[in-house]
mmCIF file of C-alpha atoms in Angstrom:
data_model
loop_
_atom_site.group_PDB
_atom_site.id
_atom_site.type_symbol
_atom_site.label_atom_id
_atom_site.label_comp_id
_atom_site.label_asym_id
_atom_site.label_seq_id
_atom_site.Cartn_x
_atom_site.Cartn_y
_atom_site.Cartn_z
ATOM 1 C CA UNK A 1 0.000 0.000 0.000
ATOM 2 C CA UNK A 2 2.845 2.352 0.914
ATOM 3 C CA UNK A 3 4.590 1.633 -2.377
ATOM 4 C CA UNK A 4 1.400 2.393 -4.324
ATOM 5 C CA UNK A 5 0.974 5.690 -2.480
ATOM 6 C CA UNK A 6 4.585 6.555 -3.249
ATOM 7 C CA UNK A 7 4.034 5.742 -6.930
ATOM 8 C CA UNK A 8 0.869 7.888 -7.104
ATOM 9 C CA UNK A 9 2.672 10.766 -5.348
ATOM 10 C CA UNK A 10 5.587 10.593 -7.770
ATOM 11 C CA UNK A 11 3.354 10.462 -10.834
ATOM 12 C CA UNK A 12 1.329 13.409 -9.553
ATOM 13 C CA UNK A 13 4.440 15.487 -8.861
ATOM 14 C CA UNK A 14 5.591 14.961 -12.445
ATOM 15 C CA UNK A 15 2.128 15.748 -13.830
ATOM 16 C CA UNK A 16 1.864 18.874 -11.701
ATOM 17 C CA UNK A 17 5.114 20.189 -13.168
ATOM 18 C CA UNK A 18 4.000 19.473 -16.739
ATOM 19 C CA UNK A 19 0.662 21.210 -16.274
ATOM 20 C CA UNK A 20 2.428 24.175 -14.717
ATOM 21 C CA UNK A 21 4.273 24.755 -18.009
ATOM 22 C CA UNK A 22 0.840 25.469 -19.531
ATOM 23 C CA UNK A 23 -0.177 27.776 -16.711
ATOM 24 C CA UNK A 24 -2.475 25.167 -15.115
ATOM 25 C CA UNK A 25 -2.666 24.854 -11.320
ATOM 26 C CA UNK A 26 -3.524 21.221 -10.564
ATOM 27 C CA UNK A 27 -4.269 21.954 -6.897
ATOM 28 C CA UNK A 28 -6.806 24.603 -7.896
ATOM 29 C CA UNK A 29 -8.394 22.183 -10.364
ATOM 30 C CA UNK A 30 -8.822 19.512 -7.686
ATOM 31 C CA UNK A 31 -10.205 22.059 -5.237
ATOM 32 C CA UNK A 32 -12.773 23.174 -7.820
ATOM 33 C CA UNK A 33 -13.762 19.565 -8.495
ATOM 34 C CA UNK A 34 -14.262 18.903 -4.786
ATOM 35 C CA UNK A 35 -17.049 21.511 -4.767
ATOM 36 C CA UNK A 36 -19.091 19.710 -7.443
ATOM 37 C CA UNK A 37 -21.595 17.205 -6.070
ATOM 38 C CA UNK A 38 -22.958 14.589 -8.482
ATOM 39 C CA UNK A 39 -26.553 13.559 -7.767
ATOM 40 C CA UNK A 40 -26.770 9.761 -7.867
ATOM 41 C CA UNK A 41 -30.111 8.435 -9.047
ATOM 42 C CA UNK A 42 -31.692 5.903 -6.730
ATOM 43 C CA UNK A 43 -33.430 4.058 -9.555
ATOM 44 C CA UNK A 44 -30.241 2.459 -10.893
ATOM 45 C CA UNK A 45 -30.133 0.258 -7.781
ATOM 46 C CA UNK A 46 -33.495 -1.468 -8.149
ATOM 47 C CA UNK A 47 -34.321 -1.162 -11.862
ATOM 48 C CA UNK A 48 -36.796 1.701 -11.331
ATOM 49 C CA UNK A 49 -38.988 -0.443 -9.098
ATOM 50 C CA UNK A 50 -39.719 1.819 -6.153
ATOM 51 C CA UNK A 51 -41.370 0.684 -2.933
ATOM 52 C CA UNK A 52 -44.948 1.737 -3.521
ATOM 53 C CA UNK A 53 -45.991 -1.389 -5.435
ATOM 54 C CA UNK A 54 -43.185 -3.995 -5.601
ATOM 55 C CA UNK A 55 -43.268 -5.901 -8.863
ATOM 56 C CA UNK A 56 -45.492 -3.320 -10.563
ATOM 57 C CA UNK A 57 -45.189 -2.441 -14.219
ATOM 58 C CA UNK A 58 -43.163 0.593 -15.319
ATOM 59 C CA UNK A 59 -45.062 1.596 -18.449
ATOM 60 C CA UNK A 60 -44.786 5.035 -20.043
ATOM 61 C CA UNK A 61 -42.132 3.921 -22.508
ATOM 62 C CA UNK A 62 -39.624 3.088 -19.769
ATOM 63 C CA UNK A 63 -37.679 -0.151 -20.012
ATOM 64 C CA UNK A 64 -34.870 -1.766 -18.032
ATOM 65 C CA UNK A 65 -32.880 -4.577 -19.632
ATOM 66 C CA UNK A 66 -30.841 -7.291 -17.949
ATOM 67 C CA UNK A 67 -31.163 -9.384 -14.808
ATOM 68 C CA UNK A 68 -27.811 -9.234 -13.032
ATOM 69 C CA UNK A 69 -28.093 -10.830 -9.579
ATOM 70 C CA UNK A 70 -28.434 -8.689 -6.470
ATOM 71 C CA UNK A 71 -31.093 -6.085 -7.201
ATOM 72 C CA UNK A 72 -32.075 -4.099 -4.112
ATOM 73 C CA UNK A 73 -35.494 -5.203 -2.852
ATOM 74 C CA UNK A 74 -35.966 -2.959 0.169
ATOM 75 C CA UNK A 75 -35.048 0.593 1.178
ATOM 76 C CA UNK A 76 -32.429 -0.822 3.546
ATOM 77 C CA UNK A 77 -30.786 -2.827 0.765
ATOM 78 C CA UNK A 78 -30.871 0.145 -1.588
ATOM 79 C CA UNK A 79 -29.233 2.394 1.006
ATOM 80 C CA UNK A 80 -26.572 -0.251 1.691
ATOM 81 C CA UNK A 81 -25.766 -0.437 -2.031
ATOM 82 C CA UNK A 82 -25.592 3.349 -2.240
ATOM 83 C CA UNK A 83 -23.258 3.376 0.764
ATOM 84 C CA UNK A 84 -20.964 1.002 -1.082
ATOM 85 C CA UNK A 85 -21.003 3.054 -4.288
ATOM 86 C CA UNK A 86 -20.434 6.331 -2.453
ATOM 87 C CA UNK A 87 -17.394 4.866 -0.691
ATOM 88 C CA UNK A 88 -15.815 4.313 -4.107
ATOM 89 C CA UNK A 89 -16.542 7.786 -5.510
ATOM 90 C CA UNK A 90 -14.234 10.569 -4.309
ATOM 91 C CA UNK A 91 -15.902 13.534 -2.620
ATOM 92 C CA UNK A 92 -19.313 14.184 -1.080
ATOM 93 C CA UNK A 93 -22.288 13.833 -3.376
ATOM 94 C CA UNK A 94 -26.093 13.812 -3.436
ATOM 95 C CA UNK A 95 -28.996 11.408 -3.819
ATOM 96 C CA UNK A 96 -31.767 11.889 -6.367
ATOM 97 C CA UNK A 97 -34.968 10.197 -5.170
ATOM 98 C CA UNK A 98 -38.239 9.480 -6.963
ATOM 99 C CA UNK A 99 -41.527 9.839 -5.120
ATOM 100 C CA UNK A 100 -42.449 6.162 -5.295
ATOM 101 C CA UNK A 101 -39.348 5.315 -3.236
ATOM 102 C CA UNK A 102 -41.109 6.522 -0.110
ATOM 103 C CA UNK A 103 -41.502 4.169 2.841
ATOM 104 C CA UNK A 104 -45.203 3.761 3.446
ATOM 105 C CA UNK A 105 -45.265 1.219 6.271
ATOM 106 C CA UNK A 106 -47.232 -1.311 4.284
ATOM 107 C CA UNK A 107 -50.100 1.124 3.736
ATOM 108 C CA UNK A 108 -51.491 2.143 0.365
ATOM 109 C CA UNK A 109 -50.747 5.855 0.096
ATOM 110 C CA UNK A 110 -52.022 7.588 -3.018
ATOM 111 C CA UNK A 111 -49.419 9.726 -4.747
ATOM 112 C CA UNK A 112 -51.339 12.914 -4.205
ATOM 113 C CA UNK A 113 -51.094 12.179 -0.463
ATOM 114 C CA UNK A 114 -47.336 11.684 -0.090
ATOM 115 C CA UNK A 115 -45.727 13.730 2.685
ATOM 116 C CA UNK A 116 -42.285 14.317 4.223
ATOM 117 C CA UNK A 117 -42.950 11.615 6.832
ATOM 118 C CA UNK A 118 -42.742 8.989 4.077
ATOM 119 C CA UNK A 119 -39.146 9.996 3.358
ATOM 120 C CA UNK A 120 -37.883 10.388 6.923
ATOM 121 C CA UNK A 121 -35.461 7.451 6.733
ATOM 122 C CA UNK A 122 -33.964 8.749 3.507
ATOM 123 C CA UNK A 123 -33.508 12.210 4.988
ATOM 124 C CA UNK A 124 -31.943 10.812 8.169
ATOM 125 C CA UNK A 125 -29.589 8.673 6.076
ATOM 126 C CA UNK A 126 -28.514 11.634 3.943
ATOM 127 C CA UNK A 127 -28.065 13.860 6.990
ATOM 128 C CA UNK A 128 -25.781 11.293 8.628
ATOM 129 C CA UNK A 129 -23.633 11.300 5.491
ATOM 130 C CA UNK A 130 -23.581 15.097 5.155
ATOM 131 C CA UNK A 131 -25.315 14.834 1.771
ATOM 132 C CA UNK A 132 -27.988 16.835 0.029
ATOM 133 C CA UNK A 133 -30.918 15.312 -1.854
ATOM 134 C CA UNK A 134 -32.932 15.970 -4.994
ATOM 135 C CA UNK A 135 -36.469 14.817 -5.723
ATOM 136 C CA UNK A 136 -38.900 13.910 -8.517
ATOM 137 C CA UNK A 137 -42.647 13.353 -8.716
ATOM 138 C CA UNK A 138 -43.317 9.911 -10.189
ATOM 139 C CA UNK A 139 -45.724 10.402 -13.089
ATOM 140 C CA UNK A 140 -45.609 6.816 -14.357
ATOM 141 C CA UNK A 141 -46.162 3.230 -13.132
ATOM 142 C CA UNK A 142 -49.618 4.143 -11.841
ATOM 143 C CA UNK A 143 -53.111 3.321 -13.160
ATOM 144 C CA UNK A 144 -53.918 7.003 -13.753
ATOM 145 C CA UNK A 145 -50.973 7.135 -16.177
ATOM 146 C CA UNK A 146 -51.876 3.943 -18.028
ATOM 147 C CA UNK A 147 -53.056 5.741 -21.178
ATOM 148 C CA UNK A 148 -49.842 7.737 -21.432
ATOM 149 C CA UNK A 149 -51.150 11.107 -20.224
ATOM 150 C CA UNK A 150 -50.827 12.865 -16.850
ATOM 151 C CA UNK A 151 -50.578 16.658 -16.479
ATOM 152 C CA UNK A 152 -51.932 17.150 -19.998
ATOM 153 C CA UNK A 153 -54.706 14.569 -19.700
ATOM 154 C CA UNK A 154 -58.011 15.589 -21.334
ATOM 155 C CA UNK A 155 -59.920 14.566 -18.184
ATOM 156 C CA UNK A 156 -59.735 17.227 -15.492
ATOM 157 C CA UNK A 157 -60.033 14.742 -12.630
ATOM 158 C CA UNK A 158 -56.904 12.905 -13.773
ATOM 159 C CA UNK A 159 -55.043 16.155 -14.380
ATOM 160 C CA UNK A 160 -55.996 17.262 -10.873
ATOM 161 C CA UNK A 161 -54.610 14.051 -9.392
ATOM 162 C CA UNK A 162 -51.227 14.584 -11.037
ATOM 163 C CA UNK A 163 -51.191 18.292 -10.233
ATOM 164 C CA UNK A 164 -51.743 17.438 -6.583
ATOM 165 C CA UNK A 165 -49.036 14.782 -6.725
ATOM 166 C CA UNK A 166 -46.546 17.338 -8.098
ATOM 167 C CA UNK A 167 -47.605 19.889 -5.470
ATOM 168 C CA UNK A 168 -47.056 17.300 -2.732
ATOM 169 C CA UNK A 169 -43.666 16.434 -4.269
ATOM 170 C CA UNK A 170 -42.582 20.079 -4.149
ATOM 171 C CA UNK A 171 -43.470 20.176 -0.454
ATOM 172 C CA UNK A 172 -41.422 17.046 0.154
ATOM 173 C CA UNK A 173 -38.501 18.523 -1.774
ATOM 174 C CA UNK A 174 -38.634 21.775 0.190
ATOM 175 C CA UNK A 175 -38.750 19.830 3.457
ATOM 176 C CA UNK A 176 -35.678 17.848 2.380
ATOM 177 C CA UNK A 177 -33.784 20.991 1.453
ATOM 178 C CA UNK A 178 -34.514 22.644 4.779
ATOM 179 C CA UNK A 179 -33.785 19.532 6.842
ATOM 180 C CA UNK A 180 -30.461 18.893 5.109
ATOM 181 C CA UNK A 181 -29.346 22.518 4.752
ATOM 182 C CA UNK A 182 -28.812 21.935 1.022
ATOM 183 C CA UNK A 183 -31.110 23.151 -1.746
ATOM 184 C CA UNK A 184 -33.226 20.386 -3.266
ATOM 185 C CA UNK A 185 -33.971 20.432 -6.988
ATOM 186 C CA UNK A 186 -37.386 18.879 -7.670
ATOM 187 C CA UNK A 187 -37.634 17.920 -11.321
ATOM 188 C CA UNK A 188 -40.908 17.396 -13.198
ATOM 189 C CA UNK A 189 -40.862 14.917 -16.081
ATOM 190 C CA UNK A 190 -44.037 13.475 -17.593
ATOM 191 C CA UNK A 191 -44.427 10.793 -20.277
ATOM 192 C CA UNK A 192 -47.375 12.418 -22.066
ATOM 193 C CA UNK A 193 -47.521 11.865 -25.811
ATOM 194 C CA UNK A 194 -48.964 10.010 -28.791
ATOM 195 C CA UNK A 195 -47.649 6.970 -30.604
ATOM 196 C CA UNK A 196 -49.062 8.194 -33.911
ATOM 197 C CA UNK A 197 -49.559 11.635 -35.440
ATOM 198 C CA UNK A 198 -52.160 13.661 -33.511
ATOM 199 C CA UNK A 199 -54.646 16.135 -34.957
ATOM 200 C CA UNK A 200 -54.439 18.556 -32.033
ATOM 201 C CA UNK A 201 -50.894 19.395 -30.920
ATOM 202 C CA UNK A 202 -51.795 22.666 -29.212
ATOM 203 C CA UNK A 203 -54.521 21.528 -26.814
ATOM 204 C CA UNK A 204 -52.411 19.145 -24.714
ATOM 205 C CA UNK A 205 -49.692 21.786 -24.401
ATOM 206 C CA UNK A 206 -52.208 24.363 -23.246
ATOM 207 C CA UNK A 207 -53.418 21.903 -20.614
ATOM 208 C CA UNK A 208 -49.833 21.153 -19.579
ATOM 209 C CA UNK A 209 -49.066 24.850 -19.205
ATOM 210 C CA UNK A 210 -52.149 25.344 -17.037
ATOM 211 C CA UNK A 211 -51.267 22.307 -14.903
ATOM 212 C CA UNK A 212 -47.697 23.502 -14.365
ATOM 213 C CA UNK A 213 -48.926 26.962 -13.401
ATOM 214 C CA UNK A 214 -51.060 25.314 -10.734
ATOM 215 C CA UNK A 215 -48.200 23.090 -9.560
ATOM 216 C CA UNK A 216 -45.856 26.052 -9.146
ATOM 217 C CA UNK A 217 -48.438 28.517 -7.814
ATOM 218 C CA UNK A 218 -47.152 28.430 -4.235
ATOM 219 C CA UNK A 219 -43.753 30.130 -3.856
ATOM 220 C CA UNK A 220 -41.191 28.073 -1.963
ATOM 221 C CA UNK A 221 -37.961 29.426 -0.441
ATOM 222 C CA UNK A 222 -35.192 29.235 -3.046
ATOM 223 C CA UNK A 223 -32.778 28.540 -0.199
ATOM 224 C CA UNK A 224 -34.453 25.165 0.278
ATOM 225 C CA UNK A 225 -36.019 24.310 -3.061
ATOM 226 C CA UNK A 226 -35.751 24.842 -6.826
ATOM 227 C CA UNK A 227 -38.218 23.751 -9.524
ATOM 228 C CA UNK A 228 -36.974 22.081 -12.703
ATOM 229 C CA UNK A 229 -38.793 20.957 -15.861
ATOM 230 C CA UNK A 230 -37.554 18.284 -18.266
ATOM 231 C CA UNK A 231 -38.256 17.756 -21.955
ATOM 232 C CA UNK A 232 -38.006 14.743 -24.218
ATOM 233 C CA UNK A 233 -37.855 14.260 -27.979
ATOM 234 C CA UNK A 234 -39.767 10.969 -28.101
ATOM 235 C CA UNK A 235 -40.372 7.794 -26.164
ATOM 236 C CA UNK A 236 -41.545 4.260 -26.809
ATOM 237 C CA UNK A 237 -45.269 4.701 -27.243
ATOM 238 C CA UNK A 238 -44.900 8.431 -27.910
ATOM 239 C CA UNK A 239 -42.797 8.337 -31.067
ATOM 240 C CA UNK A 240 -44.806 10.896 -33.024
ATOM 241 C CA UNK A 241 -45.608 13.548 -30.439
ATOM 242 C CA UNK A 242 -44.412 14.433 -26.949
ATOM 243 C CA UNK A 243 -46.368 17.160 -25.181
ATOM 244 C CA UNK A 244 -43.388 18.358 -23.133
ATOM 245 C CA UNK A 245 -40.997 19.047 -25.990
ATOM 246 C CA UNK A 246 -37.749 20.986 -25.689
ATOM 247 C CA UNK A 247 -39.344 24.064 -27.229
ATOM 248 C CA UNK A 248 -42.263 23.883 -24.803
ATOM 249 C CA UNK A 249 -40.123 23.621 -21.678
ATOM 250 C CA UNK A 250 -37.496 26.053 -22.907
ATOM 251 C CA UNK A 251 -40.227 28.653 -23.333
ATOM 252 C CA UNK A 252 -41.872 27.767 -20.033
ATOM 253 C CA UNK A 253 -38.585 27.891 -18.112
ATOM 254 C CA UNK A 254 -37.638 31.268 -19.586
ATOM 255 C CA UNK A 255 -41.072 32.763 -19.009
ATOM 256 C CA UNK A 256 -41.270 31.515 -15.416
ATOM 257 C CA UNK A 257 -37.539 31.469 -14.603
ATOM 258 C CA UNK A 258 -37.450 27.807 -13.709
ATOM 259 C CA UNK A 259 -34.501 25.429 -13.822
ATOM 260 C CA UNK A 260 -34.359 23.770 -17.244
ATOM 261 C CA UNK A 261 -33.396 20.093 -17.251
ATOM 262 C CA UNK A 262 -31.386 18.877 -20.235
ATOM 263 C CA UNK A 263 -31.201 15.093 -20.416
ATOM 264 C CA UNK A 264 -28.400 13.782 -22.629
ATOM 265 C CA UNK A 265 -30.648 11.020 -23.950
ATOM 266 C CA UNK A 266 -33.706 13.115 -24.665
ATOM 267 C CA UNK A 267 -32.644 14.642 -27.942
ATOM 268 C CA UNK A 268 -31.825 13.372 -31.421
ATOM 269 C CA UNK A 269 -29.059 10.727 -31.274
ATOM 270 C CA UNK A 270 -26.656 13.024 -33.118
ATOM 271 C CA UNK A 271 -27.585 16.077 -31.018
ATOM 272 C CA UNK A 272 -25.445 16.821 -27.958
ATOM 273 C CA UNK A 273 -26.560 18.882 -24.991
ATOM 274 C CA UNK A 274 -23.155 20.531 -24.516
ATOM 275 C CA UNK A 275 -23.799 23.205 -27.142
ATOM 276 C CA UNK A 276 -27.133 24.074 -25.516
ATOM 277 C CA UNK A 277 -25.571 25.236 -22.243
ATOM 278 C CA UNK A 278 -24.145 28.559 -23.403
ATOM 279 C CA UNK A 279 -27.454 29.579 -24.983
ATOM 280 C CA UNK A 280 -29.688 28.274 -22.204
ATOM 281 C CA UNK A 281 -27.779 29.974 -19.409
ATOM 282 C CA UNK A 282 -28.374 33.352 -21.039
ATOM 283 C CA UNK A 283 -32.087 33.062 -20.343
ATOM 284 C CA UNK A 284 -32.701 30.731 -17.394
ATOM 285 C CA UNK A 285 -31.148 31.081 -13.951
ATOM 286 C CA UNK A 286 -29.980 27.488 -13.625
ATOM 287 C CA UNK A 287 -29.689 24.269 -15.590
ATOM 288 C CA UNK A 288 -30.122 20.692 -14.413
ATOM 289 C CA UNK A 289 -28.214 18.074 -16.394
ATOM 290 C CA UNK A 290 -29.289 14.451 -16.512
ATOM 291 C CA UNK A 291 -26.164 12.723 -17.727
ATOM 292 C CA UNK A 292 -26.771 9.528 -19.645
ATOM 293 C CA UNK A 293 -25.349 7.669 -22.632
ATOM 294 C CA UNK A 294 -27.765 6.996 -25.432
ATOM 295 C CA UNK A 295 -26.947 4.337 -27.987
ATOM 296 C CA UNK A 296 -29.037 5.101 -31.079
ATOM 297 C CA UNK A 297 -31.927 6.179 -28.841
ATOM 298 C CA UNK A 298 -32.699 7.176 -25.248
ATOM 299 C CA UNK A 299 -31.340 3.859 -23.996
ATOM 300 C CA UNK A 300 -29.852 5.158 -20.738
ATOM 301 C CA UNK A 301 -26.532 3.322 -20.899
ATOM 302 C CA UNK A 302 -24.023 3.821 -18.082
ATOM 303 C CA UNK A 303 -21.960 6.973 -18.515
ATOM 304 C CA UNK A 304 -18.305 6.511 -19.495
ATOM 305 C CA UNK A 305 -15.575 9.035 -20.214
ATOM 306 C CA UNK A 306 -16.264 9.369 -23.940
ATOM 307 C CA UNK A 307 -16.133 12.390 -26.243
ATOM 308 C CA UNK A 308 -19.674 13.448 -25.311
ATOM 309 C CA UNK A 309 -18.801 13.634 -21.609
ATOM 310 C CA UNK A 310 -15.541 15.456 -22.276
ATOM 311 C CA UNK A 311 -17.316 18.009 -24.473
ATOM 312 C CA UNK A 312 -20.092 18.483 -21.922
ATOM 313 C CA UNK A 313 -17.598 18.929 -19.091
ATOM 314 C CA UNK A 314 -15.584 21.433 -21.137
ATOM 315 C CA UNK A 315 -18.736 23.505 -21.692
ATOM 316 C CA UNK A 316 -19.706 23.328 -18.005
ATOM 317 C CA UNK A 317 -16.325 24.687 -16.964
ATOM 318 C CA UNK A 318 -16.005 27.183 -19.834
ATOM 319 C CA UNK A 319 -19.418 28.668 -19.056
ATOM 320 C CA UNK A 320 -18.056 30.180 -15.854
ATOM 321 C CA UNK A 321 -21.381 29.216 -14.254
ATOM 322 C CA UNK A 322 -20.524 25.844 -12.812
ATOM 323 C CA UNK A 323 -22.301 26.859 -9.597
ATOM 324 C CA UNK A 324 -25.544 27.312 -11.569
ATOM 325 C CA UNK A 325 -25.384 23.880 -13.175
ATOM 326 C CA UNK A 326 -26.754 20.912 -11.237
ATOM 327 C CA UNK A 327 -25.359 17.569 -12.397
ATOM 328 C CA UNK A 328 -27.266 14.328 -11.944
ATOM 329 C CA UNK A 329 -26.916 10.865 -13.410
ATOM 330 C CA UNK A 330 -29.809 9.177 -15.191
ATOM 331 C CA UNK A 331 -29.344 5.651 -16.496
ATOM 332 C CA UNK A 332 -30.563 2.195 -15.545
ATOM 333 C CA UNK A 333 -28.624 -0.860 -16.631
ATOM 334 C CA UNK A 334 -29.511 -4.213 -15.074
ATOM 335 C CA UNK A 335 -27.120 -6.176 -17.282
ATOM 336 C CA UNK A 336 -24.138 -5.358 -15.020
ATOM 337 C CA UNK A 337 -23.496 -4.973 -11.302
ATOM 338 C CA UNK A 338 -25.700 -2.051 -10.261
ATOM 339 C CA UNK A 339 -23.246 -0.705 -7.676
ATOM 340 C CA UNK A 340 -20.548 -0.732 -10.344
ATOM 341 C CA UNK A 341 -22.875 1.174 -12.688
ATOM 342 C CA UNK A 342 -23.178 4.042 -10.196
ATOM 343 C CA UNK A 343 -19.430 3.985 -9.586
ATOM 344 C CA UNK A 344 -18.447 3.956 -13.249
ATOM 345 C CA UNK A 345 -20.927 6.703 -14.147
ATOM 346 C CA UNK A 346 -20.112 9.083 -11.309
ATOM 347 C CA UNK A 347 -16.353 8.653 -11.618
ATOM 348 C CA UNK A 348 -16.589 9.164 -15.398
ATOM 349 C CA UNK A 349 -18.430 12.447 -14.894
ATOM 350 C CA UNK A 350 -15.853 13.542 -12.328
ATOM 351 C CA UNK A 351 -12.991 12.596 -14.620
ATOM 352 C CA UNK A 352 -14.574 14.629 -17.395
ATOM 353 C CA UNK A 353 -14.851 17.655 -15.111
ATOM 354 C CA UNK A 354 -11.275 17.281 -13.859
ATOM 355 C CA UNK A 355 -10.008 17.017 -17.426
ATOM 356 C CA UNK A 356 -11.891 20.228 -18.265
ATOM 357 C CA UNK A 357 -10.541 22.002 -15.182
ATOM 358 C CA UNK A 358 -7.010 21.018 -16.253
ATOM 359 C CA UNK A 359 -7.333 22.578 -19.702
ATOM 360 C CA UNK A 360 -4.964 25.517 -20.300
ATOM 361 C CA UNK A 361 -7.966 27.827 -20.566
ATOM 362 C CA UNK A 362 -6.057 31.098 -20.273
ATOM 363 C CA UNK A 363 -3.642 30.119 -23.018
ATOM 364 C CA UNK A 364 -6.427 28.878 -25.286
ATOM 365 C CA UNK A 365 -8.485 32.035 -24.702
ATOM 366 C CA UNK A 366 -5.487 34.201 -25.559
ATOM 367 C CA UNK A 367 -4.933 32.296 -28.811
ATOM 368 C CA UNK A 368 -8.590 32.649 -29.709
ATOM 369 C CA UNK A 369 -8.560 36.375 -28.959
ATOM 370 C CA UNK A 370 -5.556 36.745 -31.265
ATOM 371 C CA UNK A 371 -7.306 34.710 -33.980
ATOM 372 C CA UNK A 372 -4.584 32.078 -33.730
ATOM 373 C CA UNK A 373 -6.769 29.225 -34.917
ATOM 374 C CA UNK A 374 -3.772 27.035 -35.691
ATOM 375 C CA UNK A 375 -2.322 27.336 -32.207
ATOM 376 C CA UNK A 376 -5.722 26.816 -30.601
ATOM 377 C CA UNK A 377 -6.378 23.578 -32.471
ATOM 378 C CA UNK A 378 -2.863 22.296 -31.889
ATOM 379 C CA UNK A 379 -2.964 22.976 -28.164
ATOM 380 C CA UNK A 380 -6.417 21.434 -27.754
ATOM 381 C CA UNK A 381 -5.153 18.256 -29.384
ATOM 382 C CA UNK A 382 -1.932 18.129 -27.357
ATOM 383 C CA UNK A 383 -3.773 18.462 -24.048
ATOM 384 C CA UNK A 384 -5.375 15.058 -24.680
ATOM 385 C CA UNK A 385 -1.960 13.471 -24.113
ATOM 386 C CA UNK A 386 -1.305 15.345 -20.847
ATOM 387 C CA UNK A 387 -0.978 13.137 -17.711
ATOM 388 C CA UNK A 388 -4.526 13.735 -16.522
ATOM 389 C CA UNK A 389 -4.768 10.194 -15.088
ATOM 390 C CA UNK A 390 -1.986 10.901 -12.603
ATOM 391 C CA UNK A 391 -3.919 13.875 -11.220
ATOM 392 C CA UNK A 392 -7.121 11.814 -11.039
ATOM 393 C CA UNK A 393 -5.442 9.017 -9.092
ATOM 394 C CA UNK A 394 -3.960 11.542 -6.672
ATOM 395 C CA UNK A 395 -7.388 13.167 -6.239
ATOM 396 C CA UNK A 396 -8.926 9.771 -5.425
ATOM 397 C CA UNK A 397 -6.177 9.002 -2.919
ATOM 398 C CA UNK A 398 -6.604 12.395 -1.231
ATOM 399 C CA UNK A 399 -10.316 11.683 -0.849
ATOM 400 C CA UNK A 400 -9.765 8.145 0.471
ATOM 401 C CA UNK A 401 -11.371 6.556 -2.582
ATOM 402 C CA UNK A 402 -9.754 3.763 -4.606
ATOM 403 C CA UNK A 403 -7.376 4.919 -7.331
ATOM 404 C CA UNK A 404 -7.378 3.340 -10.765
ATOM 405 C CA UNK A 405 -9.342 0.095 -11.049
ATOM 406 C CA UNK A 406 -8.910 -0.857 -7.386
ATOM 407 C CA UNK A 407 -12.596 -0.067 -6.813
ATOM 408 C CA UNK A 408 -13.507 -3.056 -8.982
ATOM 409 C CA UNK A 409 -12.054 -5.517 -6.473
ATOM 410 C CA UNK A 410 -14.145 -3.937 -3.719
ATOM 411 C CA UNK A 411 -17.312 -4.199 -5.812
ATOM 412 C CA UNK A 412 -16.634 -7.867 -6.574
ATOM 413 C CA UNK A 413 -16.102 -8.614 -2.893
ATOM 414 C CA UNK A 414 -19.362 -6.828 -2.035
ATOM 415 C CA UNK A 415 -21.111 -8.720 -4.794
ATOM 416 C CA UNK A 416 -20.007 -12.105 -3.414
ATOM 417 C CA UNK A 417 -20.734 -11.284 0.222
ATOM 418 C CA UNK A 418 -23.940 -9.254 -0.166
ATOM 419 C CA UNK A 419 -25.530 -9.127 -3.613
ATOM 420 C CA UNK A 420 -25.323 -12.843 -4.453
ATOM 421 C CA UNK A 421 -26.998 -13.681 -1.123
ATOM 422 C CA UNK A 422 -30.208 -11.947 -2.211
ATOM 423 C CA UNK A 423 -32.839 -14.311 -3.507
#
């Protein structure tokens, strides 16, 4: 162990000197990274099952593939798996919880009746870990969503049910934020849409706008709670028309100054969300990112450090508004170890951010200002070969998280001792 620490220290010292020749302060980069909390999504751990109706159907175009052993079956098991993942991810992070992960004591609680008491154990767990939490109303996997419409439903009684569910979710989110001393982002996503081409595209959007106005009517302290809205291009079962399109929510967020959620998988497969940040942040106060990896569609693959993540991280850092950008993960892969999925995804996002923070930004900006396009392109390409991995390993070691692939051994041990024992 001592020899490995010595090796990591030596590699970091060399990397630090090389980055310094480009005017990059590696210590400052690591300090900046330590202030970014990634919001881990609870639904990776149990295949978006929740605890409201174990074994219930997802619906709404959502699908989880794979059957790797060890899925969490109870809140206690899910928290234990999260504990394991968080121990392998450097820094202090957050938990993103969906409403149907409440603990209802065996009682049937309708979604428009959820309250902070149903999330007490989650809040206590997060408080003990010094973490913040984020929240989401669950507008799927429920009989009143079986026809694919919720907040834009043509029947007022069903719209009212979902409006009241979202109102209750905001109250839960605000309670979480106050209890934990960390602002909760409560994100509204609905599956509403048509499989085939509709005649009336305007009507559902008018109903959605009215429903959202009702949901957000009560002001909540921004210190404790922020509202976010999330768009989608299409879904399974809503291929031709989605009520909550990007244009709809972009307009709604600007008009009402809400947080706009950009999900990496919710746009055209060749369309990245990185380029949207600089435009979006001109008009909305904050952005929520749901970081995923789509493969030909919104398939929610586990995030890895690919070109999309590097580009997104570069834009986050270059925007100068990293404090106004909330970063959450959103994928669900049951074909691999679920704890490993969290670990791989969160560490990949962190590595992308560290790589961006280690870019010679001042030098690149100076070249751009001088119209030195040749130098800019050359330097961007050369930075790819800089010893970024040595800085990452040192950052992990400083934060008492495994460096390199050492985390994989810990996951495999946990899998044998804990996950494989679950029926």
